[in-house]
Amino acid sequence: MSRHNISRRGFLKLAGASSVAVTAGITGIPSPLKASAAQKESRGARFLKYDRGVQTPNFCEMCFWNCGVDTYTRNGVIHKLEGNKLNPNNRGHLCAKGNAGIQSTYDSDRIQSPLIRTGKRGEGKFKKVSWEEAYKYVYEKLNPLIDEFGPETLATFMHGTGEPYPHMLTMAIGSPNITIPAYSQCMGSREMAWALTFGTGVSGHETFDMANSKHIMLFGRNMAGAVQVREAADFAEGLARGSKLTYIDPRQSESAVRATDWLQINPGTDMALALGFIHVIIRDNLANMDFVRKYCYGYNELTEHIKQYTPQWASKKCGIDAKTIERIAWEFAQDAPNVVAIPPRRMTRYGNDTQTVRAIAILNALMGNWGVPGGIFVRNKVPLDFPKEDLPDAPDARRADGVGEGEKYPLAPTALGRTNGIYEATLTKKPYPIKAWLLYGTNPLSHSSIGVNDLYKAIDNLELLIAIDTQFSDTVMYADIILPESTYLERYDAPYIQKDKTPFIALRKPAIKPLYDTKGCFDICKGIAKEFELDDWFEKSPKEMQEELSELLSEEQMKTLEKDGVLLFEDVDPYPNASGSVLNFSTSTSKVQLYVKDLEDMYKQHGDDFSPLPIYKDPLMPKEGEFRMLFGRTPHNTHARGQNNWILLELQDDTPVWMNPKDAQKMDFLDGEMVYMLNSKTGIKAEHAQKIKVTKRIKEGSVFIHHGFGHTTKAWSRGYEKGIGDNFFVSDDIDPVSGAAAFNNGFVKLVKA
C-alpha cells in the first residue's frame, strides 16, 4: 500500500501500535495510552451507569390529588422526581405540576423563618423571630381575645395534608368555626347532590370508570385539562377504546376538541339539558327498569314531574337542537349500563348547583350504572382496624356561618363549614365578632366570594391573623405572624390512607432536611397548643404514626410498604352490581333517591330550591354591554402552589380574554387588542390590560379567563402581577341548598386600553 493512501485514522492506528511496542519492553513504567484508554472507558462506564441517588417515598402536594412520587437525592440535593409506578393515583406518571415540584422546595421566594409583622398589613414588612418567640406571640395575642369574646372568636381555614392538626388545635381551644374551602368554594354542591341521591359523595378521588366506558358524558368537566393524573389517563384510555364522548360546555376546552358531540350550551342551563335527556329516556322506555325497580325510590313521581321538560322546551333554554337532545339520549341509553354522566368538579356556579347535579345523578341512576364497569365504581376501605382518634369534645358555641342552625343552611355540614359565611361573619361581626383567623395553606384574597373590597374590610376587623404556609401568598402578606411550613419534600406526614377502587396506604418521608428554619404543620400546631397547655392532644407525631403501622400490618406487608412507598389491598370488588352482589345505599330509604323524601318539609318551608325533584329556573343574564365572566383551570396551574414557579410560568404567564367573534365585532375589538376588565357590580377595574383572544370556542355573550393569576404579593419575584385574577370579577351568590358559593353570575364590561 502506498504511504500516500494511508488515511488519518489508519495513521493513528499505526502510530499507536508503534508506541505500544516501544513502551511494552520497559517494565515498571505505565503506558500512557493504556491509561488514556482506561480513562475513556471509565467515563463511558460512568455515563452508562447513571447514579439515580437515594430514593425516598412521597406523595405530591402540588395539588391535592396526592400522586405517588419517588424522590431521588444526590449529596443531599433533590435532583429528580418520578411517578411511583405502583400508586393507583398516577401509575407512574406525573403532570407538569408534579414534575415542577422540586422548585417548590428550592424557591428562593419561599418563607424561610417565622416572621412577625412590623409595618402596616399588606405592606410586607416583617421581622425574623425564633419559634419560641412566635409561639409566645400567638398566645399573648389570641388568649386575651378568647377571654373577651370566647373561643369561637377564632376561625380556621384549612387546605392541605396537614389539615388534621389545625383542626385539632381549633377544637381543643373550643371554637366550632373550622372551614375547608374545598367544600363551599369548590365541590360542596356536587357532593351534597350525590349524597342526597346515592347516599355517598363523588369524593375527591372520583368514582367514574371512564377507562371502561362506552359513552362518557361530561357536563363541563374538563378531563383532558384535569388536575388529576389518573382521571386524565382513564379518560384518554376510554376514548382510545372507542368510547363516545358528549361534552357540554359554553367553551371548547381541551376535552371538547376530543368529543363525538360538543354541545355549546347556553351558560347556566345544564339542568335544562339533563332534564330533557331524562324526559326522552322515560318517554321512550329507555331506562334500565331492572335496576330502577330493585334499587330506586320515586320513579313514579319522577315520571309525572319530567313530562313538562320536553326536548323542545330544553332546546329553547339551552340552545341545543331538540333532535340532537333526543339522539344523544338514545345513544347514551343504548350503551347502558356501561356509561357515565359526570358533573363538574368545581360546582360553585349559578346558585342552583345542587339541584343541577341532582338531575345529572338521576340520569346516571336511570342507566343502572352503579357498580358496573364503565359506570360508577364502588370505593373500598383499607381492610384494617385503625385505632379511633381521640378528639376534643365538640365546642358548645354555634357556628358563625349559619351552618347547623336548621333555618338558613339546614343541610350544610358542620364539619366542613361555609368559608364564604365566615368571611361575611367577620365583616359584619354577626352573629358575634370573629377577631382571629388561622390560615393553613389557604389564600382567601385569591378565592373570595363576597367581593375583594369586602374581604379587605373583613381582614381589617381582625386583631390577629395567623398564617401557616410555605409561600407568601396574597393573604399571607396581610398576616400578623407567619409560621413557615416545610415543603412536602422536607417533612414526614401521617400515613396516607385512601378509600378507592383499589384502596392503599402511601408514605411520605423527607428527602432532605428542611433547607430553612421551617417545621411540619404537626410541630407548629403542637408548639402553639403547648402555650395553651393543650399539647396533650398532639401525642403522636407523623413519623410515629408511620411507625405504628407495623402493629397493624404483617411483616411482609410492612416490608412492601417501606420498599415501594405504597401498599395496595387488591382483594376487593369495585363492581358489586356486575358481580351479582346486593347493593346498599346509605339514604333514608336505603335506595337510590330519584325523589328525595327527606326534602319534603324543607320544600314546603323554603320553596323550589329544596324540591324533592329538580325544578328548573333560568340563570341570571347579563345586561346590554355586559358579559358573563367564566373561568377555569389550566392543567399546569392549580390553586396558588404553582403560580410563582418559574417552570410552570414558562408554560403560561398571562390570561388572555376569550371572546366570541360576534361580540368582538359589536365591540369593535380586534384579536390581540389590549382591554381592561371591569366588574359591573362593584366597579372594580383590573390593574392591568389583557389581550383579547377572538375565538368561536367561547359562547356569545360570555368571556373566559384562566384561573390563578393576577396576584398582588410583591414577595413573588416571578408570579407577581401576571395576568388578571378572576376573584375580582366573580359573583357572590349562594346555593341555598348546600350553602356553597356561586361564582358564575359575575358580569363584566370591557374597555379598550
Short mmCIF file of C-alpha atoms in Angstrom, two decimals, residues 155-158 163 167 176-189 192 348 398-405 409 411-424 449 734-735 737-741:
data_model
loop_
_atom_site.label_atom_id
_atom_site.label_comp_id
_atom_site.label_asym_id
_atom_site.label_seq_id
_atom_site.Cartn_x
_atom_site.Cartn_y
_atom_site.Cartn_z
CA ALA A 155 -61.91 30.91 62.72
CA THR A 156 -59.67 28.40 60.98
CA PHE A 157 -59.35 27.84 57.22
CA MET A 158 -57.62 24.66 56.03
CA GLU A 163 -55.41 19.71 57.95
CA HIS A 167 -58.43 21.20 63.12
CA PRO A 176 -66.54 25.48 66.14
CA ASN A 177 -65.53 27.79 63.28
CA ILE A 178 -63.48 25.36 61.21
CA THR A 179 -63.92 25.61 57.47
CA ILE A 180 -62.49 23.83 54.45
CA PRO A 181 -62.81 25.91 51.23
CA ALA A 182 -62.84 22.75 49.11
CA TYR A 183 -66.45 22.33 50.23
CA SER A 184 -68.10 25.74 49.94
CA GLN A 185 -65.91 27.13 47.16
CA CYS A 186 -65.46 24.05 45.01
CA MET A 187 -67.12 20.63 45.37
CA GLY A 188 -69.82 21.16 48.01
CA SER A 189 -72.96 21.34 45.86
CA MET A 192 -74.40 17.12 48.55
CA THR A 348 -69.83 26.66 42.55
CA ARG A 398 -72.91 27.89 67.47
CA ARG A 399 -71.07 28.40 64.22
CA ALA A 400 -70.74 31.93 62.86
CA ASP A 401 -71.52 30.92 59.26
CA GLY A 402 -75.10 29.74 59.85
CA VAL A 403 -74.33 26.07 59.30
CA GLY A 404 -76.20 23.66 61.55
CA GLU A 405 -78.88 26.10 62.66
CA TYR A 409 -78.49 26.30 55.67
CA LEU A 411 -78.12 20.68 55.02
CA ALA A 412 -74.62 22.22 55.03
CA PRO A 413 -72.18 20.02 57.03
CA THR A 414 -70.82 21.45 60.28
CA ALA A 415 -67.58 19.51 59.80
CA LEU A 416 -66.75 21.47 56.62
CA GLY A 417 -68.46 24.81 57.14
CA ARG A 418 -69.11 27.69 54.77
CA THR A 419 -65.91 29.58 54.06
CA ASN A 420 -67.82 32.43 52.47
CA GLY A 421 -70.05 32.54 55.58
CA ILE A 422 -67.03 33.03 57.83
CA TYR A 423 -65.90 35.89 55.61
CA GLU A 424 -69.34 37.50 55.98
CA SER A 449 -66.90 35.04 47.17
CA ILE A 734 -75.09 31.34 47.25
CA ASP A 735 -76.67 27.95 46.56
CA VAL A 737 -79.31 24.04 49.50
CA SER A 738 -75.58 23.47 50.05
CA GLY A 739 -74.64 26.95 51.28
CA ALA A 740 -71.78 26.90 48.77
CA ALA A 741 -70.78 29.86 46.63
#
